[in-house]
Short mmCIF file of C-alpha atoms in Angstrom, two decimals:
data_model
loop_
_atom_site.label_atom_id
_atom_site.label_comp_id
_atom_site.label_asym_id
_atom_site.label_seq_id
_atom_site.Cartn_x
_atom_site.Cartn_y
_atom_site.Cartn_z
CA MET A 1 6.14 51.49 -5.73
CA ILE A 2 9.38 52.17 -7.57
CA LYS A 3 11.03 52.96 -4.26
CA TYR A 4 9.78 49.63 -2.92
CA CYS A 5 11.14 47.79 -5.94
CA GLU A 6 14.53 49.38 -5.31
CA THR A 7 14.54 48.00 -1.76
CA MET A 8 13.53 44.50 -2.78
CA THR A 9 16.00 41.74 -1.92
CA ILE A 10 17.46 39.32 -4.48
CA PHE A 11 15.54 36.49 -2.79
CA GLN A 12 12.24 38.33 -3.28
CA ILE A 13 13.04 39.01 -6.93
CA ILE A 14 13.89 35.33 -7.58
CA ILE A 15 10.72 34.15 -5.83
CA LEU A 16 8.56 36.54 -7.87
CA LEU A 17 10.22 35.46 -11.13
CA VAL A 18 9.72 31.78 -10.36
CA ILE A 19 6.08 32.39 -9.41
CA ALA A 20 5.54 34.36 -12.62
CA ILE A 21 6.97 31.48 -14.69
CA ILE A 22 4.81 28.91 -12.87
CA VAL A 23 1.64 31.00 -13.32
CA LEU A 24 2.46 31.54 -16.99
CA LYS A 25 2.99 27.82 -17.56
CA SER A 26 -0.27 27.05 -15.75
CA PHE A 27 -2.06 29.61 -17.92
CA ARG A 28 -0.70 27.96 -21.07
CA LYS A 29 -1.97 24.60 -19.80
CA LEU A 30 -5.34 26.23 -19.20
CA LEU A 31 -5.42 27.52 -22.80
CA ARG A 32 -4.52 24.03 -24.07
CA LYS A 33 -7.30 22.64 -21.86
CA GLU A 34 -4.85 20.49 -19.92
CA LEU A 35 -5.95 22.22 -16.74
CA SER A 36 -9.47 23.05 -15.60
CA ILE A 37 -10.41 26.66 -14.87
CA TRP A 38 -11.12 25.82 -11.23
CA LEU A 39 -7.78 24.16 -10.68
CA PHE A 40 -6.03 27.08 -12.36
CA ALA A 41 -7.95 29.54 -10.17
CA ILE A 42 -7.01 27.64 -6.99
CA TRP A 43 -3.32 27.49 -7.88
CA PHE A 44 -3.36 31.14 -9.02
CA VAL A 45 -4.75 32.29 -5.68
CA LEU A 46 -2.20 30.15 -3.81
CA TRP A 47 0.76 31.48 -5.80
CA LEU A 48 -0.60 35.04 -5.46
CA ALA A 49 -0.65 34.53 -1.69
CA VAL A 50 2.96 33.30 -1.78
CA ALA A 51 3.95 36.34 -3.89
CA LEU A 52 2.22 38.76 -1.49
CA VAL A 53 3.87 37.16 1.53
CA SER A 54 7.30 37.37 -0.09
CA LEU A 55 6.71 41.01 -1.04
CA PHE A 56 5.21 41.97 2.32
CA PRO A 57 6.57 39.59 4.99
CA VAL A 58 4.77 41.66 7.62
CA ILE A 59 1.56 39.86 6.56
CA ILE A 60 2.81 36.53 7.81
CA ASN A 61 4.14 38.11 11.00
CA ARG A 62 0.70 39.62 11.72
CA LEU A 63 -0.95 36.27 11.00
CA ALA A 64 1.47 34.52 13.35
CA ASP A 65 0.60 37.06 16.08
CA ILE A 66 -3.11 36.50 15.56
CA LEU A 67 -2.69 32.71 15.71
CA GLY A 68 -0.33 32.96 18.69
CA VAL A 69 2.38 30.93 16.95
CA GLY A 70 5.36 33.22 17.46
CA ARG A 71 7.38 34.35 14.48
CA GLY A 72 6.10 34.46 10.90
CA VAL A 73 8.78 32.01 9.80
CA ASP A 74 7.64 29.55 12.51
CA LEU A 75 4.11 29.70 11.12
CA MET A 76 5.43 29.02 7.62
CA ILE A 77 7.44 26.03 8.84
CA TYR A 78 4.49 24.55 10.75
CA ALA A 79 2.13 25.14 7.83
CA GLY A 80 4.67 23.74 5.37
CA LEU A 81 5.24 20.59 7.45
CA PHE A 82 1.52 20.02 7.89
CA ILE A 83 0.92 20.35 4.16
CA LEU A 84 3.82 17.99 3.36
CA PHE A 85 2.61 15.34 5.84
CA TYR A 86 -0.88 15.59 4.43
CA LEU A 87 0.41 15.22 0.86
CA VAL A 88 2.52 12.18 1.84
CA PHE A 89 -0.53 10.64 3.52
CA ARG A 90 -2.69 11.24 0.44
CA LEU A 91 0.03 9.84 -1.85
CA SER A 92 0.38 6.71 0.34
CA MET A 93 -3.38 6.14 0.22
CA ASN A 94 -3.35 6.56 -3.56
CA ILE A 95 -0.46 4.12 -3.94
CA VAL A 96 -2.29 1.51 -1.85
CA LYS A 97 -5.41 2.01 -4.00
CA ILE A 98 -3.43 1.76 -7.24
CA ASN A 99 -1.68 -1.42 -6.08
CA LYS A 100 -5.02 -3.01 -5.19
CA ASN A 101 -6.52 -2.09 -8.55
CA PHE A 102 -3.40 -3.35 -10.30
CA SER A 103 -3.62 -6.72 -8.53
CA LYS A 104 -7.30 -6.93 -9.41
CA ILE A 105 -6.61 -6.30 -13.09
CA VAL A 106 -3.82 -8.88 -13.24
CA LYS A 107 -6.05 -11.42 -11.48
CA GLU A 108 -8.93 -10.82 -13.92
CA ILE A 109 -6.62 -11.28 -16.91
CA THR A 110 -5.16 -14.44 -15.36
CA LEU A 111 -8.56 -16.00 -14.65
CA ASP A 112 -10.00 -15.06 -18.06
CA ARG A 113 -7.07 -16.59 -19.91
CA ALA A 114 -7.05 -19.74 -17.77
CA LYS A 115 -10.78 -20.29 -18.27
CA ASN A 116 -10.52 -19.70 -22.02
CA GLU A 117 -7.68 -22.16 -22.35
CA LYS A 118 -9.46 -24.85 -20.32
CA MET B 1 -15.58 -34.09 -2.26
CA LYS B 2 -14.11 -32.43 -5.33
CA THR B 3 -10.60 -31.36 -4.35
CA CYS B 4 -7.83 -29.49 -6.03
CA VAL B 5 -4.33 -28.45 -5.07
CA VAL B 6 -3.31 -24.88 -5.89
CA ILE B 7 0.41 -24.48 -6.54
CA PRO B 8 1.80 -20.95 -6.90
CA ALA B 9 5.11 -20.92 -8.72
CA TYR B 10 7.73 -18.28 -9.39
CA ASN B 11 10.90 -19.10 -11.30
CA GLU B 12 10.59 -22.82 -10.54
CA GLU B 13 11.38 -24.24 -13.98
CA LYS B 14 13.82 -26.73 -12.42
CA ARG B 15 11.48 -28.05 -9.73
CA ILE B 16 7.91 -27.62 -10.89
CA SER B 17 7.90 -30.77 -13.03
CA ALA B 18 8.78 -32.97 -10.06
CA ILE B 19 6.02 -31.60 -7.84
CA LEU B 20 3.40 -31.74 -10.59
CA SER B 21 4.38 -35.33 -11.48
CA SER B 22 4.15 -36.45 -7.87
CA LEU B 23 0.77 -34.79 -7.37
CA LEU B 24 -0.67 -36.27 -10.55
CA GLU B 25 0.64 -39.72 -9.60
CA ALA B 26 -1.17 -39.32 -6.28
CA ASP B 27 -4.36 -38.60 -8.27
CA PHE B 28 -4.69 -34.96 -7.29
CA GLU B 29 -6.26 -32.38 -9.54
CA VAL B 30 -3.99 -29.39 -9.76
CA ILE B 31 -4.22 -25.70 -10.55
CA ALA B 32 -0.74 -24.30 -11.12
CA VAL B 33 -0.37 -20.51 -11.13
CA ASP B 34 2.76 -19.03 -12.63
CA ASP B 35 3.36 -15.75 -10.83
CA GLY B 36 4.96 -13.91 -13.73
CA SER B 37 8.09 -16.03 -13.85
CA GLU B 38 11.08 -14.89 -15.87
CA ASP B 39 12.11 -18.44 -16.72
CA ALA B 40 10.34 -21.34 -18.41
CA THR B 41 8.10 -22.24 -15.45
CA PHE B 42 4.87 -21.78 -17.41
CA SER B 43 6.16 -23.86 -20.33
CA GLU B 44 6.99 -26.65 -17.89
CA ILE B 45 3.52 -26.40 -16.31
CA LYS B 46 1.85 -26.64 -19.72
CA LYS B 47 3.46 -30.05 -20.29
CA PHE B 48 1.19 -31.55 -17.62
CA PRO B 49 -2.57 -32.19 -17.60
CA VAL B 50 -3.22 -29.50 -14.99
CA THR B 51 -5.18 -26.25 -15.06
CA ALA B 52 -2.57 -23.62 -15.80
CA ALA B 53 -2.86 -19.93 -15.05
CA ARG B 54 -0.31 -17.19 -15.44
CA HIS B 55 0.10 -13.70 -14.01
CA VAL B 56 1.28 -11.25 -16.66
CA LEU B 57 3.47 -9.67 -13.98
CA ASN B 58 4.96 -10.92 -10.72
CA LEU B 59 2.65 -9.96 -7.85
CA GLY B 60 3.59 -12.33 -5.05
CA GLN B 61 2.64 -15.70 -3.62
CA GLY B 62 -0.47 -14.33 -1.90
CA ALA B 63 -1.81 -12.98 -5.18
CA ALA B 64 -1.03 -16.23 -7.03
CA LEU B 65 -2.84 -18.28 -4.39
CA ARG B 66 -5.80 -15.92 -4.51
CA ALA B 67 -6.05 -16.26 -8.29
CA GLY B 68 -5.69 -20.06 -8.09
CA THR B 69 -8.28 -20.30 -5.32
CA GLU B 70 -10.85 -18.18 -7.17
CA LEU B 71 -10.26 -20.22 -10.30
CA ALA B 72 -10.78 -23.42 -8.30
CA ILE B 73 -14.06 -22.09 -6.91
CA ASP B 74 -15.23 -21.05 -10.40
CA LEU B 75 -14.44 -24.57 -11.61
CA GLY B 76 -16.59 -26.09 -8.87
CA TYR B 77 -14.01 -27.48 -6.45
CA GLU B 78 -15.23 -27.94 -2.88
CA ILE B 79 -11.94 -28.40 -1.10
CA ILE B 80 -8.93 -26.29 -1.90
CA VAL B 81 -5.42 -27.13 -0.81
CA HIS B 82 -2.47 -24.74 -0.91
CA ALA B 83 0.99 -26.20 -1.30
CA ASP B 84 4.42 -24.90 -2.30
CA ALA B 85 5.97 -25.40 -5.71
CA ASP B 86 9.44 -26.28 -4.49
CA GLY B 87 8.63 -29.84 -3.44
CA GLN B 88 8.76 -29.12 0.28
CA HIS B 89 5.31 -30.56 0.82
CA ARG B 90 5.02 -34.29 0.36
CA PRO B 91 1.98 -35.68 -1.49
CA GLU B 92 1.25 -37.92 1.52
CA ASP B 93 0.95 -34.84 3.74
CA ILE B 94 -1.26 -33.14 1.17
CA ARG B 95 -3.42 -36.28 1.27
CA LYS B 96 -3.35 -36.11 5.08
CA VAL B 97 -4.69 -32.53 5.27
CA THR B 98 -7.31 -33.25 2.62
CA GLU B 99 -8.61 -36.35 4.38
CA ALA B 100 -8.54 -34.59 7.75
CA LEU B 101 -10.83 -31.92 6.29
CA GLU B 102 -13.17 -34.40 4.60
CA LEU B 103 -13.56 -36.55 7.72
CA SER B 104 -13.99 -33.72 10.20
CA GLU B 105 -16.26 -30.77 10.89
CA PHE B 106 -13.40 -28.31 10.71
CA ASN B 107 -13.34 -25.68 7.97
CA VAL B 108 -9.56 -25.33 7.78
CA ILE B 109 -6.73 -27.81 8.28
CA ILE B 110 -3.20 -26.46 8.59
CA GLY B 111 -0.07 -28.55 8.34
CA SER B 112 2.40 -27.80 11.12
CA ARG B 113 6.12 -28.54 11.06
CA PHE B 114 6.33 -28.08 14.82
CA LEU B 115 3.91 -30.85 15.74
CA GLU B 116 5.95 -33.58 14.04
CA VAL B 117 8.75 -35.05 16.15
CA GLY B 118 10.54 -36.43 13.11
CA GLN B 119 10.84 -33.04 11.39
CA ARG B 120 14.44 -32.05 10.73
CA LEU B 121 14.96 -28.38 10.03
CA PRO B 122 18.18 -26.64 9.05
CA PHE B 123 19.35 -24.54 12.01
CA LYS B 124 18.88 -21.18 10.30
CA LYS B 125 15.39 -22.11 9.19
CA ARG B 126 14.46 -23.40 12.63
CA LEU B 127 15.65 -20.17 14.25
CA ILE B 128 13.75 -17.96 11.82
CA LEU B 129 10.59 -20.05 12.18
CA LEU B 130 10.82 -19.96 15.97
CA LEU B 131 11.17 -16.18 15.89
CA ALA B 132 8.22 -15.98 13.50
CA LYS B 133 6.21 -18.23 15.83
CA LEU B 134 7.03 -16.05 18.88
CA PHE B 135 6.19 -12.90 16.93
CA SER B 136 2.94 -14.41 15.76
CA GLN B 137 1.88 -15.67 19.18
CA LYS B 138 3.06 -12.76 21.36
CA ILE B 139 2.58 -9.72 19.10
CA LEU B 140 -0.13 -10.76 16.68
CA LYS B 141 -1.82 -13.01 19.31
CA LEU B 142 -2.33 -15.88 16.85
CA PRO B 143 -2.69 -19.32 18.49
CA PHE B 144 -0.92 -21.36 15.80
CA SER B 145 2.13 -23.54 16.16
CA ASP B 146 3.44 -22.92 12.62
CA PRO B 147 2.33 -19.45 11.44
CA GLN B 148 4.37 -19.64 8.25
CA SER B 149 3.05 -23.00 7.10
CA GLY B 150 2.36 -23.06 3.38
CA LEU B 151 0.27 -26.24 3.50
CA ARG B 152 -3.39 -25.71 4.27
CA ALA B 153 -6.74 -27.07 3.15
CA PHE B 154 -10.06 -25.33 3.45
CA ARG B 155 -13.63 -25.61 2.26
CA ALA B 156 -14.49 -23.47 -0.75
CA ASN B 157 -17.63 -22.12 0.92
CA ILE B 158 -15.59 -20.23 3.54
CA TYR B 159 -13.40 -18.43 1.01
CA LYS B 160 -15.43 -15.23 1.33
CA GLN B 161 -14.51 -15.10 5.02
CA LEU B 162 -10.93 -16.05 4.33
CA CYS B 163 -10.31 -13.74 1.40
CA TRP B 164 -6.83 -12.38 2.14
CA GLN B 165 -5.68 -9.07 0.61
CA ALA B 166 -1.89 -9.39 0.90
CA ASP B 167 -0.11 -10.16 -2.36
CA ASP B 168 3.16 -11.19 -0.74
CA PHE B 169 4.18 -13.73 1.92
CA ALA B 170 2.26 -11.72 4.51
CA HIS B 171 -0.81 -13.64 3.28
CA CYS B 172 0.23 -16.50 5.60
CA SER B 173 -0.27 -14.42 8.72
CA GLU B 174 -3.27 -12.63 7.25
CA ILE B 175 -5.08 -15.93 6.66
CA LEU B 176 -4.36 -17.00 10.23
CA SER B 177 -5.54 -13.62 11.55
CA LEU B 178 -8.78 -14.00 9.62
CA ILE B 179 -9.28 -17.54 10.97
CA ALA B 180 -8.81 -16.23 14.51
CA GLU B 181 -10.91 -13.05 14.10
CA LYS B 182 -13.82 -14.75 12.35
CA ASP B 183 -13.72 -17.76 14.67
CA ILE B 184 -13.38 -20.20 11.77
CA SER B 185 -12.96 -23.76 13.01
CA PHE B 186 -9.52 -25.15 12.30
CA GLN B 187 -7.17 -27.94 13.22
CA GLU B 188 -3.42 -28.26 12.96
CA ILE B 189 -1.95 -31.60 12.01
CA PRO B 190 1.70 -32.67 11.94
CA ILE B 191 3.53 -32.74 8.64
CA ILE B 192 7.11 -33.29 7.55
CA VAL B 193 8.65 -30.82 5.14
CA ASN B 194 11.45 -31.72 2.74
CA TYR B 195 14.51 -29.52 3.04
CA ASP B 196 17.40 -29.85 0.67
CA GLN B 197 20.23 -27.54 -0.37
CA ASP B 198 18.08 -25.80 -2.96
CA THR B 199 15.21 -24.97 -0.63
CA SER B 200 17.40 -23.86 2.26
CA SER B 201 19.09 -21.27 0.08
CA LYS B 202 15.76 -19.71 -0.89
CA LEU B 203 14.49 -16.57 0.74
CA ILE B 204 13.29 -17.46 4.22
CA ARG B 205 9.95 -16.00 5.05
CA PRO B 206 9.01 -13.78 6.65
CA LYS B 207 11.54 -11.07 6.08
CA ILE B 208 11.90 -8.48 8.81
CA ARG B 209 10.18 -5.97 6.52
CA MET B 210 7.10 -8.19 6.36
CA GLY B 211 7.07 -8.66 10.13
CA TRP B 212 7.13 -4.89 10.52
CA LYS B 213 4.31 -4.55 7.99
CA MET B 214 2.23 -7.17 9.82
CA MET B 215 2.77 -5.34 13.11
CA ILE B 216 1.72 -2.01 11.58
CA ASP B 217 -1.38 -3.64 10.05
CA LYS B 218 -2.25 -5.09 13.46
CA ILE B 219 -1.95 -1.68 15.14
CA LEU B 220 -3.94 0.13 12.46
#
């Protein structure tokens, strides 16, 4: 293990440090009840996966071989793009919903006030 | 039939008094909706014996018309007329669309600037409106001569079919799309619109962004 740590790259060290900080902050939010246990667990597993992949890049290469994608980094790019597109789609849908609700609220206030003043 | 004219207004403190005076002189009942103006539009509206409503924030002409229309229906009006707050629509044309609706079997009457021979449009406006008309007829497949007309009258009992969702100027095309899709009976009649220096310098609708949005909505 110590030998492995000695061969770690700077990039891997930075990634692990950042992940550690994020997990720690999430844990503090969990303790303050700002985050549910399930959400914390999901994010913890995701960040653990990212940490494992950065420590042992061979994992992602094997996964890419199994899926027939090519290189591990190609798989990460495809997966990353897919996740980003999905998040943008979800955000757009949420914005449309919020705008509709916002219009509805303003309309209700407008009609209530107008009827009260009449 | 009990009729009211819904006027949506945004930053029209200089012009709203003139349009409200002319409508009241012509014996119309009016619902004026201030769409979150930053000037004294609402104060000006309150000086007149009209039903006044005010958005706490600016949402757009479509939203203001929707609020005014629903208020009109709640107050028991049977015919609802939409007209602009900048004085472009003459009270005699508002009377024309109202009477056309009362005397016919149609559910919607739309005033069209392109059916009137005497209509004089500034060149820029004419070009934009022609492009909007081509876009509406060829891309959106809407069979209307003036797709951006702001003067329309309809029966209150068809509002549920005509309930547009767009808050901005896209409501014009959305209303026409709904009329076409739901096979609502309509008629276009010629009107003359007043254009002066003030109105010609206003934002000309639709903007390209809205045309793009309408096209995307049509595809989806």
